[in-house]
CSV table of C-alpha atoms in Angstrom, one decimal:
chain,number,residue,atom,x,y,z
L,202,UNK,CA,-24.9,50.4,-0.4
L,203,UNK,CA,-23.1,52.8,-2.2
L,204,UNK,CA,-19.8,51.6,0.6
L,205,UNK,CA,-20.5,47.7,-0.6
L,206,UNK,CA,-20.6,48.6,-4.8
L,207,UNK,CA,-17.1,50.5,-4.2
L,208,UNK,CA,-15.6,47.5,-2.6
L,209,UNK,CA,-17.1,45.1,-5.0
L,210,UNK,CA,-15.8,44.5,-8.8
L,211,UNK,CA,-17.5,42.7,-11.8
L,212,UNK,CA,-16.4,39.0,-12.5
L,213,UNK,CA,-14.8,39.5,-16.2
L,214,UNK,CA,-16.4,35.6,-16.9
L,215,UNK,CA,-19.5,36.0,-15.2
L,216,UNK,CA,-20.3,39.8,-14.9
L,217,UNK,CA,-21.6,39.0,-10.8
L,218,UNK,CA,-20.4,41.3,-8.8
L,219,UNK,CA,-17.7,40.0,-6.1
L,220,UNK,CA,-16.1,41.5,-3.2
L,221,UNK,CA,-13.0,42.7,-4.7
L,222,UNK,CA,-10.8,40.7,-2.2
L,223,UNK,CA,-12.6,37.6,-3.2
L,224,UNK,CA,-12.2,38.4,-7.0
L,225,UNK,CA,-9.0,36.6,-7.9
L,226,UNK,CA,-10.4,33.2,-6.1
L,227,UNK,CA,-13.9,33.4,-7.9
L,228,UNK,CA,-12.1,34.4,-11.4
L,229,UNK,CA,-10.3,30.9,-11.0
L,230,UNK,CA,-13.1,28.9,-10.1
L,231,UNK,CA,-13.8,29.4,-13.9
L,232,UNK,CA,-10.9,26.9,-14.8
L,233,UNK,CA,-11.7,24.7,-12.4
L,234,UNK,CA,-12.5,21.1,-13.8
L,235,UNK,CA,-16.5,20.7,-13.3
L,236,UNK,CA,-16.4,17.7,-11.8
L,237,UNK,CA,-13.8,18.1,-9.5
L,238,UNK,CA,-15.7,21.1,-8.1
L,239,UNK,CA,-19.0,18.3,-8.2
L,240,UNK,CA,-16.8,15.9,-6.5
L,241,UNK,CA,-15.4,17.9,-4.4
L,242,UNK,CA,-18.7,18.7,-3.1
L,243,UNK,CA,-19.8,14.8,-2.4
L,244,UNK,CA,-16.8,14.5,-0.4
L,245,UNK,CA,-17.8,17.2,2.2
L,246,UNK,CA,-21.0,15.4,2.1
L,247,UNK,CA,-19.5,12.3,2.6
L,248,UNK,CA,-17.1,12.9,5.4
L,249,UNK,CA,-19.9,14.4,7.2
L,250,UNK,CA,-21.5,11.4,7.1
L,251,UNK,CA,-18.6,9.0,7.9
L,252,UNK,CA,-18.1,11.5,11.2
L,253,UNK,CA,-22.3,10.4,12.0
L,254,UNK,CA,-22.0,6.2,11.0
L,255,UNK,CA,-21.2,4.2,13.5
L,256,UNK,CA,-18.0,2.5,13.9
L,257,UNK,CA,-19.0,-1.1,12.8
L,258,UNK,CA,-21.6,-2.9,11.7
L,259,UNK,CA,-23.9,-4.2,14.4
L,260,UNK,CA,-23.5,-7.7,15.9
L,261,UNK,CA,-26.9,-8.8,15.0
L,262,UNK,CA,-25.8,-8.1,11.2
L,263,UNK,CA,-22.6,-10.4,11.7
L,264,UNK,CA,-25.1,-13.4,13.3
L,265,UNK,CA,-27.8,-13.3,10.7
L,266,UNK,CA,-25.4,-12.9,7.5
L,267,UNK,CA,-23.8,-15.7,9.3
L,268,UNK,CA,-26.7,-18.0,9.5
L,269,UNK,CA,-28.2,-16.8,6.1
L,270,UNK,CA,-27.3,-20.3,4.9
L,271,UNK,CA,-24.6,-19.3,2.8
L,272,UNK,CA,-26.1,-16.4,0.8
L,273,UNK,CA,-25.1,-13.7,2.6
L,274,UNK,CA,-26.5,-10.4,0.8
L,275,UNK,CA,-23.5,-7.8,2.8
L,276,UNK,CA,-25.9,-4.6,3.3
L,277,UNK,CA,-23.2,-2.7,4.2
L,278,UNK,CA,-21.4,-2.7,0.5
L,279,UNK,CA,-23.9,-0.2,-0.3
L,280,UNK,CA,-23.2,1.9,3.0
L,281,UNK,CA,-19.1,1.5,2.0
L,282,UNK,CA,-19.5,3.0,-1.1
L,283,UNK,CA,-21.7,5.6,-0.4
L,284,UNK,CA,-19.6,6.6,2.3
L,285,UNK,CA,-16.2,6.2,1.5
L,286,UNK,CA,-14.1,9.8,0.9
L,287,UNK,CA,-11.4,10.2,-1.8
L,288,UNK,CA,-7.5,9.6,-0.1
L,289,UNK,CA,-5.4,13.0,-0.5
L,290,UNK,CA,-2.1,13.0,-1.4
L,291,UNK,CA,0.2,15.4,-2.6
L,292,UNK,CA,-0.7,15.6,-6.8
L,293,UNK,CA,2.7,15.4,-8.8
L,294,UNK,CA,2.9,17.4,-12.4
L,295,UNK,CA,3.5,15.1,-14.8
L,296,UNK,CA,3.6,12.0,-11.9
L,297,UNK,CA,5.7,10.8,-9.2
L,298,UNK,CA,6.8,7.8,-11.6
L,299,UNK,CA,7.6,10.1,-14.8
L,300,UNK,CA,9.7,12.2,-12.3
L,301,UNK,CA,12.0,8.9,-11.2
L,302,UNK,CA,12.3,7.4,-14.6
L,303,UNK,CA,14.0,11.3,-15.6
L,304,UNK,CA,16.2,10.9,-12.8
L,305,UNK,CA,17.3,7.0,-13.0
L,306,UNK,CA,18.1,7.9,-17.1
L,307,UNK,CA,21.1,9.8,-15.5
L,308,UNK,CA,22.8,7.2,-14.3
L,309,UNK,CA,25.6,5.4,-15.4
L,310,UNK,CA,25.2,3.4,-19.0
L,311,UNK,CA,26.2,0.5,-17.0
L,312,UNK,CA,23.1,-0.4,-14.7
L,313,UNK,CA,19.1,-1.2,-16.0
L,314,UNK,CA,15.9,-0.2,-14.2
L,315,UNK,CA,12.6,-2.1,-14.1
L,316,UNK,CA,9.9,0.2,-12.8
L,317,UNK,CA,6.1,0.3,-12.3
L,318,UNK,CA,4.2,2.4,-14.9
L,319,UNK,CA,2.6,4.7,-12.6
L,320,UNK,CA,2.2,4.5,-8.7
L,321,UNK,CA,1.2,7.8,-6.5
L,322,UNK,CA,2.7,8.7,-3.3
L,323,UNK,CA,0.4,8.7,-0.2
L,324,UNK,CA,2.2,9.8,2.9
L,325,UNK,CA,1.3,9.3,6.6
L,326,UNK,CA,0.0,12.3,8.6
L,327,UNK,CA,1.1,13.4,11.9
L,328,UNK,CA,-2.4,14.4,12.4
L,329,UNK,CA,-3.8,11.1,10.8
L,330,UNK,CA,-1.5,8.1,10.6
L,331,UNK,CA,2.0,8.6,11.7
L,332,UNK,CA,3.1,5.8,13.7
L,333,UNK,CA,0.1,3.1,13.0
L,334,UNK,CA,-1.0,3.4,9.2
L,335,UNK,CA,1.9,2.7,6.6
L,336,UNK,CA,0.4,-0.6,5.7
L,337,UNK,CA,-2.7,1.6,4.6
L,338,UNK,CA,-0.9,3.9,2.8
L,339,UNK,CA,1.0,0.9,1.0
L,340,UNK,CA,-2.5,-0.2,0.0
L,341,UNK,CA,-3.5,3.1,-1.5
L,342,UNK,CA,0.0,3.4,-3.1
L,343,UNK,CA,-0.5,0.1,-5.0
L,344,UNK,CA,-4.3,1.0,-5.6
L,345,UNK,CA,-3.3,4.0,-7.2
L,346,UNK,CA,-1.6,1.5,-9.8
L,347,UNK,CA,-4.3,-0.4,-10.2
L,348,UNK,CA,-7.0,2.3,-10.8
L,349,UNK,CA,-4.7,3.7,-13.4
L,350,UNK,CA,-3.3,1.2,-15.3
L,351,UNK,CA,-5.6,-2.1,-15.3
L,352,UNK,CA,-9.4,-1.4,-16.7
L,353,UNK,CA,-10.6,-4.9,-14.9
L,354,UNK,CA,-9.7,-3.6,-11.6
L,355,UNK,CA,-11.1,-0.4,-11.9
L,356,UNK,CA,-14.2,-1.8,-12.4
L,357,UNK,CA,-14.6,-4.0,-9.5
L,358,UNK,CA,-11.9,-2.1,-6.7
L,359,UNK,CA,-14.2,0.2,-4.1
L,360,UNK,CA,-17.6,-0.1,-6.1
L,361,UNK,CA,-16.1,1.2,-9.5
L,362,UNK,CA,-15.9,4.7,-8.1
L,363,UNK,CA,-12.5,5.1,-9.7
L,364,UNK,CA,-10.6,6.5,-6.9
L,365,UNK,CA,-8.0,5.5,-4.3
L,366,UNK,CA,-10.3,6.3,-0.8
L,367,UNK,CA,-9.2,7.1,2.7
L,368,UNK,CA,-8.0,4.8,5.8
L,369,UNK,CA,-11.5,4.8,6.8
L,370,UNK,CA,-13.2,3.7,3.6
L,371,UNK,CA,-10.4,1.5,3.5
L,372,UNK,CA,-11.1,-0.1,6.7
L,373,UNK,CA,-14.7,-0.2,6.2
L,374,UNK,CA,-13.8,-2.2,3.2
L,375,UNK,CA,-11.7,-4.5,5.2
L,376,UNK,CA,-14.6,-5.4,7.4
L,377,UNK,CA,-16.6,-6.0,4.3
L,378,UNK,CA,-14.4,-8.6,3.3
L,379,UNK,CA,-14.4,-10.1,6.6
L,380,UNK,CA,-17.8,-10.8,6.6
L,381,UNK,CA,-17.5,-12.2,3.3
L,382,UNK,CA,-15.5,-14.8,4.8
L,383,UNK,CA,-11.8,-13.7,3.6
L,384,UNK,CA,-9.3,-14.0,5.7
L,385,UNK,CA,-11.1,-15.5,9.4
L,386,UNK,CA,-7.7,-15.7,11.3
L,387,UNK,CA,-7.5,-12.3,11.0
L,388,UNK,CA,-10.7,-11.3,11.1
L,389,UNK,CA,-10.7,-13.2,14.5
L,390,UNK,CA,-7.6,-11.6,15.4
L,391,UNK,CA,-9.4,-8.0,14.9
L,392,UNK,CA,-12.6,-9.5,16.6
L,393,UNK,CA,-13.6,-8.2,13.4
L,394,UNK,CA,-13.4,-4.8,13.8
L,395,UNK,CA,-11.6,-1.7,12.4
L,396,UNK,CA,-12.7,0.9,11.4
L,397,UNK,CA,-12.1,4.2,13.7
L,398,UNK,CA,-9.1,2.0,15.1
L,399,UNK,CA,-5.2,2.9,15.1
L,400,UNK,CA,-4.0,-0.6,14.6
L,401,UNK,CA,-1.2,-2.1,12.5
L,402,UNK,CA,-2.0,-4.0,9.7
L,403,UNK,CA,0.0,-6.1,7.6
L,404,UNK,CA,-0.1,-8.1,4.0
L,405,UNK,CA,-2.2,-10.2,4.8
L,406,UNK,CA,-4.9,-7.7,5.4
L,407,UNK,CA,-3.9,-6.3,1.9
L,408,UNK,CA,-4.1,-9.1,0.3
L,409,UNK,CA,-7.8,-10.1,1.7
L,410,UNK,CA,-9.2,-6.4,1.1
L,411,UNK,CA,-8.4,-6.6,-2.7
L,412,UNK,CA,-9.1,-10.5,-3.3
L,413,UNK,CA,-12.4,-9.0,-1.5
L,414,UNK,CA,-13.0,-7.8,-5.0
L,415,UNK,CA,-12.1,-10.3,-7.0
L,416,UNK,CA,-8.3,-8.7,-7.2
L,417,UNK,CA,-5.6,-11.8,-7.4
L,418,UNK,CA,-3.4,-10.8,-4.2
L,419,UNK,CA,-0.8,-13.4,-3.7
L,420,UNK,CA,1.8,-13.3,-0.8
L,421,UNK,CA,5.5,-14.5,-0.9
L,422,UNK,CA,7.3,-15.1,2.8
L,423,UNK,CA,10.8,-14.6,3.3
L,424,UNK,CA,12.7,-16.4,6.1
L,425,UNK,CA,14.9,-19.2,7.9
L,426,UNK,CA,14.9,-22.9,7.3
L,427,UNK,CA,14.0,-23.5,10.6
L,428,UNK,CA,10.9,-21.3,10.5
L,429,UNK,CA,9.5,-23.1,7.8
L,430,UNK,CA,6.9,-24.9,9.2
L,431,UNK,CA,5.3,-21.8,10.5
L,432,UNK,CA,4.2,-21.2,6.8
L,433,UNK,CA,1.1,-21.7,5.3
L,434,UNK,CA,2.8,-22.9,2.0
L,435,UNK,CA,4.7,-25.8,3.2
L,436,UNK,CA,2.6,-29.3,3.4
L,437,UNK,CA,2.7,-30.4,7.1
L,438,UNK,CA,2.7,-26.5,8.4
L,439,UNK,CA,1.8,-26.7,12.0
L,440,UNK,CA,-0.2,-22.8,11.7
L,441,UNK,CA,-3.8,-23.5,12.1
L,442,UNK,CA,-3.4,-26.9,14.0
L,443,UNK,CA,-2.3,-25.3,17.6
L,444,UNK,CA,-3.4,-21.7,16.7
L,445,UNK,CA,-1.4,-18.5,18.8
L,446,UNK,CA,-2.9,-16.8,22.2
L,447,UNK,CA,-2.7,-13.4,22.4
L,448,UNK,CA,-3.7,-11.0,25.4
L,449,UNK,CA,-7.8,-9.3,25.3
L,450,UNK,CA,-9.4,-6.8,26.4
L,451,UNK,CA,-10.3,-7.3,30.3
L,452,UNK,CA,-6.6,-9.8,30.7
L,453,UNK,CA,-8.9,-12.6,29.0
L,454,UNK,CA,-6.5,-14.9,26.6
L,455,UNK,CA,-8.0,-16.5,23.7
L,456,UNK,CA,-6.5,-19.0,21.2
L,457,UNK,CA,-6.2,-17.6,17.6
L,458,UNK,CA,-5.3,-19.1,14.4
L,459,UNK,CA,-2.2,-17.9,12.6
L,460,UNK,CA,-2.1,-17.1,9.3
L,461,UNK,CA,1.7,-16.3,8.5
L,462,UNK,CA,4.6,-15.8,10.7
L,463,UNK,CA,4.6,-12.3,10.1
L,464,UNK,CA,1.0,-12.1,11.7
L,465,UNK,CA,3.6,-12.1,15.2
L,466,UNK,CA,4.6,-8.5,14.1
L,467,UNK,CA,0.9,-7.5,13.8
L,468,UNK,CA,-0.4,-9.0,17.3
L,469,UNK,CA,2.0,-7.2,19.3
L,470,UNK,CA,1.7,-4.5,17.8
L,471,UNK,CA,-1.6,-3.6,18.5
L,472,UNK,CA,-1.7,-4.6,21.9
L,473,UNK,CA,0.9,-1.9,22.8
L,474,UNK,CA,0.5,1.5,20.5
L,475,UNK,CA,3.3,3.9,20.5
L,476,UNK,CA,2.9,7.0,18.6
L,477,UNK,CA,6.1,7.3,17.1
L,478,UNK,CA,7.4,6.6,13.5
L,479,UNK,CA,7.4,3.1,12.5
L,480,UNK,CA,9.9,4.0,9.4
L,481,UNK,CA,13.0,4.6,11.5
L,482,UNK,CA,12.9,1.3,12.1
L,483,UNK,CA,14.6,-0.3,8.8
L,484,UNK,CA,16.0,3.6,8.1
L,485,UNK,CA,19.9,3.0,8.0
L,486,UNK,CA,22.1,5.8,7.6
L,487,UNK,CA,24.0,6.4,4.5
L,488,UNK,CA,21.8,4.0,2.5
L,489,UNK,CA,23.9,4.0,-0.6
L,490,UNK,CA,23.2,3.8,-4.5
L,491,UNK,CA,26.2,1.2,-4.2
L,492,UNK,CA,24.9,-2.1,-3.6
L,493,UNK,CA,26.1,-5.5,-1.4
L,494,UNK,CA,26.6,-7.4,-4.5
L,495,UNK,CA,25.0,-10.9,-5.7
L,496,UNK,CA,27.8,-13.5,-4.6
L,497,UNK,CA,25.7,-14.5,-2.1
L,498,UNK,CA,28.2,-14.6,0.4
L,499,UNK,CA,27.2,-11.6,2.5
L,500,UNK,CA,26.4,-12.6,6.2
L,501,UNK,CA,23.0,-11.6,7.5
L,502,UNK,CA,22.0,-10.7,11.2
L,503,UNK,CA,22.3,-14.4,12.6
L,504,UNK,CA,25.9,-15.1,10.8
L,505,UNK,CA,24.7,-17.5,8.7
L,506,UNK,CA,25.2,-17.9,5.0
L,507,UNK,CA,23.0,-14.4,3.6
L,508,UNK,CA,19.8,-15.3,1.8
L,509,UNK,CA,18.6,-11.8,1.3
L,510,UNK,CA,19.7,-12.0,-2.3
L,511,UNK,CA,17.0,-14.5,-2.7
L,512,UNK,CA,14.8,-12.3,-2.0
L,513,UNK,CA,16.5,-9.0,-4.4
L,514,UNK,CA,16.1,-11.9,-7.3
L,515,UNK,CA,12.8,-12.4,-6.4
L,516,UNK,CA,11.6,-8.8,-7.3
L,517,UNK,CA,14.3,-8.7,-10.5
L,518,UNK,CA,12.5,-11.6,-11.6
L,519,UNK,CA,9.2,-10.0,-11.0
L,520,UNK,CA,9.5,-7.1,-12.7
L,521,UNK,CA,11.0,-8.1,-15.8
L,522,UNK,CA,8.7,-11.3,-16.4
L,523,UNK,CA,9.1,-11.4,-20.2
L,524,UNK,CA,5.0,-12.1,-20.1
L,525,UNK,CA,4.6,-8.6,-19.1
L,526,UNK,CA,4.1,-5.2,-21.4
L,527,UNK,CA,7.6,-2.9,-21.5
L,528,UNK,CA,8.0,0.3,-22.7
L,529,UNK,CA,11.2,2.9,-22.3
L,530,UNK,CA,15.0,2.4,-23.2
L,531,UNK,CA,17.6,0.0,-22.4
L,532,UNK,CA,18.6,2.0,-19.4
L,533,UNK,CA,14.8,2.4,-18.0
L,534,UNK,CA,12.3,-0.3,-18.5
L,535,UNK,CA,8.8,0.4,-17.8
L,536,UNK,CA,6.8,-2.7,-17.0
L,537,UNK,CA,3.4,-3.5,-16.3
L,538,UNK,CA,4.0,-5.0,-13.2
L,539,UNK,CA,2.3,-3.7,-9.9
L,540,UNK,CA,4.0,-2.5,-7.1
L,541,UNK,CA,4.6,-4.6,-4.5
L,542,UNK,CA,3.5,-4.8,-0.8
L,543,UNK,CA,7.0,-5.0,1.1
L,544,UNK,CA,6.4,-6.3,5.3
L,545,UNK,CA,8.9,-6.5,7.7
L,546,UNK,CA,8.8,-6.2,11.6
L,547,UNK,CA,8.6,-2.3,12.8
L,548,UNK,CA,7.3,-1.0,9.3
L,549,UNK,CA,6.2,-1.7,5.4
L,550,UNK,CA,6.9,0.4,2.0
L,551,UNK,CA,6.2,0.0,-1.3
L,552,UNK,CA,8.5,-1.7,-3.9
L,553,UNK,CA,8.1,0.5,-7.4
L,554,UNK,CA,11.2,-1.4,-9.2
L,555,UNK,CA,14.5,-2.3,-9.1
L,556,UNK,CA,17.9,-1.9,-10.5
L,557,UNK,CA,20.7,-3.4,-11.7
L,558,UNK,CA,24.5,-2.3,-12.0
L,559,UNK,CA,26.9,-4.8,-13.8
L,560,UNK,CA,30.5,-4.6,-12.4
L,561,UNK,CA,33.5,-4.2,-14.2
L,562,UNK,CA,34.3,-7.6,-12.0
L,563,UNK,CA,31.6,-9.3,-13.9
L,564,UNK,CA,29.2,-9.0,-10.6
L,565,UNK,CA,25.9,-7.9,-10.1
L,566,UNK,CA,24.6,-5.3,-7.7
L,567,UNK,CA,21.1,-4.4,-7.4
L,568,UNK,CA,18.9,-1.6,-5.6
L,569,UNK,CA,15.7,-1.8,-4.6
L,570,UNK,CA,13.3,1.2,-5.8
L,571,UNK,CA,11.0,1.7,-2.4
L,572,UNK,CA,8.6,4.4,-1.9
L,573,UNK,CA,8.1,4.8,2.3
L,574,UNK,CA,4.9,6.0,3.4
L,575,UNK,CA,7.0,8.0,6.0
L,576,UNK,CA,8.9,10.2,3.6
L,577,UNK,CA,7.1,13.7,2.7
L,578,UNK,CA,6.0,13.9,-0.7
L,579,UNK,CA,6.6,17.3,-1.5
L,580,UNK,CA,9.7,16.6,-0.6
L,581,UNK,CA,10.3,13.7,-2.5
L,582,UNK,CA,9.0,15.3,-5.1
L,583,UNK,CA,11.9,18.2,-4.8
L,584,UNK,CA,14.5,16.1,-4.7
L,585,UNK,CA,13.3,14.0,-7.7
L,586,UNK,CA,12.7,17.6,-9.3
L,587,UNK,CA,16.6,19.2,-8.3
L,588,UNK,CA,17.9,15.5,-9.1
L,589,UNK,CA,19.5,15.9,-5.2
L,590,UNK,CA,19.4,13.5,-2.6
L,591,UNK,CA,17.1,11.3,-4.2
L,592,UNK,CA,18.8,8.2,-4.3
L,593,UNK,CA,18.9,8.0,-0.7
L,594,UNK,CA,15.0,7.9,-0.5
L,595,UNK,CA,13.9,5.2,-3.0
L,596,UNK,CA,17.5,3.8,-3.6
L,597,UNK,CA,18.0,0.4,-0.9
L,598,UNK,CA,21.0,-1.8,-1.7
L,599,UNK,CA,20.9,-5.5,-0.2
L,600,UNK,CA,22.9,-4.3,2.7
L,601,UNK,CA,20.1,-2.6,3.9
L,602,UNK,CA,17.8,-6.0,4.4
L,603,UNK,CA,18.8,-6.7,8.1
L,604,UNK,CA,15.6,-7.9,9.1
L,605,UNK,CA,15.3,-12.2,9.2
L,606,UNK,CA,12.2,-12.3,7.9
L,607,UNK,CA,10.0,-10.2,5.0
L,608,UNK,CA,7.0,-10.4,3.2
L,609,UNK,CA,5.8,-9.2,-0.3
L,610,UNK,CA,2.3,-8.8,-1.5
L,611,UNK,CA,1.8,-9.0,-5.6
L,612,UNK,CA,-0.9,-8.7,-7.6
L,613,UNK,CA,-1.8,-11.6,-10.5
L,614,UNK,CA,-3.3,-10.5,-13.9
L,615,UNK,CA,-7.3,-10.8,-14.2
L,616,UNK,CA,-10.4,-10.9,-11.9
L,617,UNK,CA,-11.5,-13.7,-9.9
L,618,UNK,CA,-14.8,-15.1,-10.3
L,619,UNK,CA,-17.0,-17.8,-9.0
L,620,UNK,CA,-15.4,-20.9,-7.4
L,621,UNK,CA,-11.7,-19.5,-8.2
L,622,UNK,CA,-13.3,-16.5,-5.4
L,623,UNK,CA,-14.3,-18.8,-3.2
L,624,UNK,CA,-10.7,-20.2,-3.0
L,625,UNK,CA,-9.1,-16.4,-2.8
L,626,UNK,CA,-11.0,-16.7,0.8
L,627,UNK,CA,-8.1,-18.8,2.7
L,628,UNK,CA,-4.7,-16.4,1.9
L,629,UNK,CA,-1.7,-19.0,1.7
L,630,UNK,CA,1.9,-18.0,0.8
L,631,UNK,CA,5.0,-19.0,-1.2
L,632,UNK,CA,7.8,-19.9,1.1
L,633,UNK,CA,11.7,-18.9,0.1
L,634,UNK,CA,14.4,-19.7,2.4
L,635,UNK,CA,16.9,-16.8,3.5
């Protein structure tokens, strides 16, 4: 006894005696927030429990919700938000956002920035994600936004818990929303299952897990003329009248109804998983603060007349909608926009903003402000902090859109309700020609 009181030292908070090797650790847990501690606690408890559920829920649930005559009551909301675990990421003094604005007020007097309010960086894991899950870090990127900044979402997004969860809460959610009817193509396509599964998802699948909860996710295609009619916007679109066939398990085909063009990216995807890094796919070296310019005359991958300017305006346009809340200086705009969703073949990021340089030439060049799920945090974070290299991670000029065809995910103002729900079921998009 007398070997244990020698080695042990009172707490100066709590007067307990400690180990002395433990006393520095317990001393601190005095300034730890009390409900962090609590909630730190329910999500041990939690991803104990999401280890023990089972994958999906059963089949017979699917048939009888099904057959319910319309009123479906989803018993497994209840089971989602019980079991859903917080999403870790790398926490940011002061915030990721905060740290950007700081750095784009250093540039030249000649160029503007639009940027979101406040978005959090959620990277992929090489023990997690890497390789498969960027579009579900792009949806907890652009949750993050909407937990902080808009009230009406908070309330409705991941049963009003108030935090961004993990990829398996997220793709319990997913499945929820399925079986609320949003989205059937690709619920078909996923034979309605995902959770516990390493397959690419894209904005579609964004877009029908938040209008799941009445959040207004809209989605914008980018492509060729002579793709048009593969787009749900366009009247006359032949998607959904010859539906696509894609390889099963056991060689079996089956015919499945496309919802998007980019839905091509997704199929193939997860019939053949690689486990390297999707991001190196659009990753270009040297991408430059200097931009392509806005002529319009660049030449894209096929030689024809460049569109991807098109699509630069698009997010200009976006983010400084004179509708929405502004805050900052003339050189940095904050906006009340949300992030956006940003698809391509190989990978998706996370559009935060945009900026503009004017020319002494009288042009206009503009950079898109990305955030890639690939990129480490706390090294983003450094470079953002040492104001070094950090135009070369969020900084993409228009030269760097080589891909023929992208796809943006945005969120509308308000919750959906009623019959305007209802409609938020079947995802259609905005077609612009590039």
């Amino acid at each position: 006894m007398a070997a244990i009181a020698m080695d042990s030292t009172a707490c100066p908070f709590c007067n307990l005696l400690v180990p002395s090797s433990e006393l520095q650790w317990h001393a601190n847990n005095h300034f730890e927030d009390e409900q962090e501690q609590q909630q730190l606690a329910i999500d041990s408890e939690l991803a104990r429990q999401l280890v023990l559920a089972p994958p999906s829920p059963p089949s017979n649930f699917r048939e009888s919700s099904s057959s319910n005559g319309g009123q479906k009551i989803h018993e497994n909301i209840p089971c989602s938000i019980d079991l859903q675990k917080r999403g870790v990421f790398h926490r940011i003094e002061g915030g990721l956002m905060a740290l950007l604005r700081n750095c784009l007020e250093s540039d030249p007097d000649n160029t503007t920035s639009i940027l979101s309010s406040y978005v959090d960086h959620f990277q992929s894991t090489k023990s997690e994600d890497v390789g498969w899950g960027c579009g579900w870090r792009n949806i907890q990127m652009l949750s993050s936004h909407l937990l902080s900044q808009r009230p009406e979402a908070r309330e409705v997004l991941f049963g009003g818990l108030g935090f961004v969860p993990d990829i398996p809460s997220l793709q319990r959610w997913l499945e929820v929303a399925w079986e609320k009817g949003f989205d059937e193509p690709g619920a078909e396509h996923f034979d309605h299952k995902i959770y516990g599964l390493k397959k690419w998802i894209g904005t579609t699948e964004c877009a029908a897990l938040l209008r799941s909860f009445g959040v207004r996710a809209m989605v914008v295609d980018f492509g060729p003329k002579e793709l048009e009619l593969l787009y749900l916007s366009v009247p006359g679109s032949s998607v959904g009248k010859e539906g696509k066939s894609v390889m099963c398990k056991g060689g079996k085909r089956r015919g499945v109804q496309g919802y998007g063009p980019m839905d091509r990216y997704v199929f193939r995807k997860n019939q053949s998983f690689h486990q390297g890094d999707s991001s190196v796919s659009e990753r270009t070296s040297g991408s430059s603060v200097e931009l392509g310019g806005s002529s319009g005359n660049e030449k894209n991958v096929n030689g024809k007349g460049a569109g991807h300017q098109v699509l630069v305006d698009w997010v200009w346009n976006y983010f400084s909608d004179k509708n929405t809340t502004k805050s900052g200086s003339h050189r940095v705009i904050v906006s009340g926009k949300a992030p956006l969703y940003f698809q391509h073949d190989g990978h998706s990021r996370t559009i935060v903003g945009i900026q503009i340089k004017f020319q002494r030439n009288g042009t206009q060049q503009y950079n898109l402000l990305i955030l890639d799920p690939g990129h480490r945090s706390a090294a983003l974070e450094k470079s953002l902090r040492e104001r070094v290299g950090w135009q070369k991670l969020i900084k993409r000029g228009i030269h760097t859109l080589k891909k023929p065809q992208y796809q943006l995910c945005y969120v509308d103002p308000g919750i959906a309700t009623g019959e305007d729900l209802k409609s938020l079921k079947t995802i259609n998009s905005t077609f612009l020609e590039i």
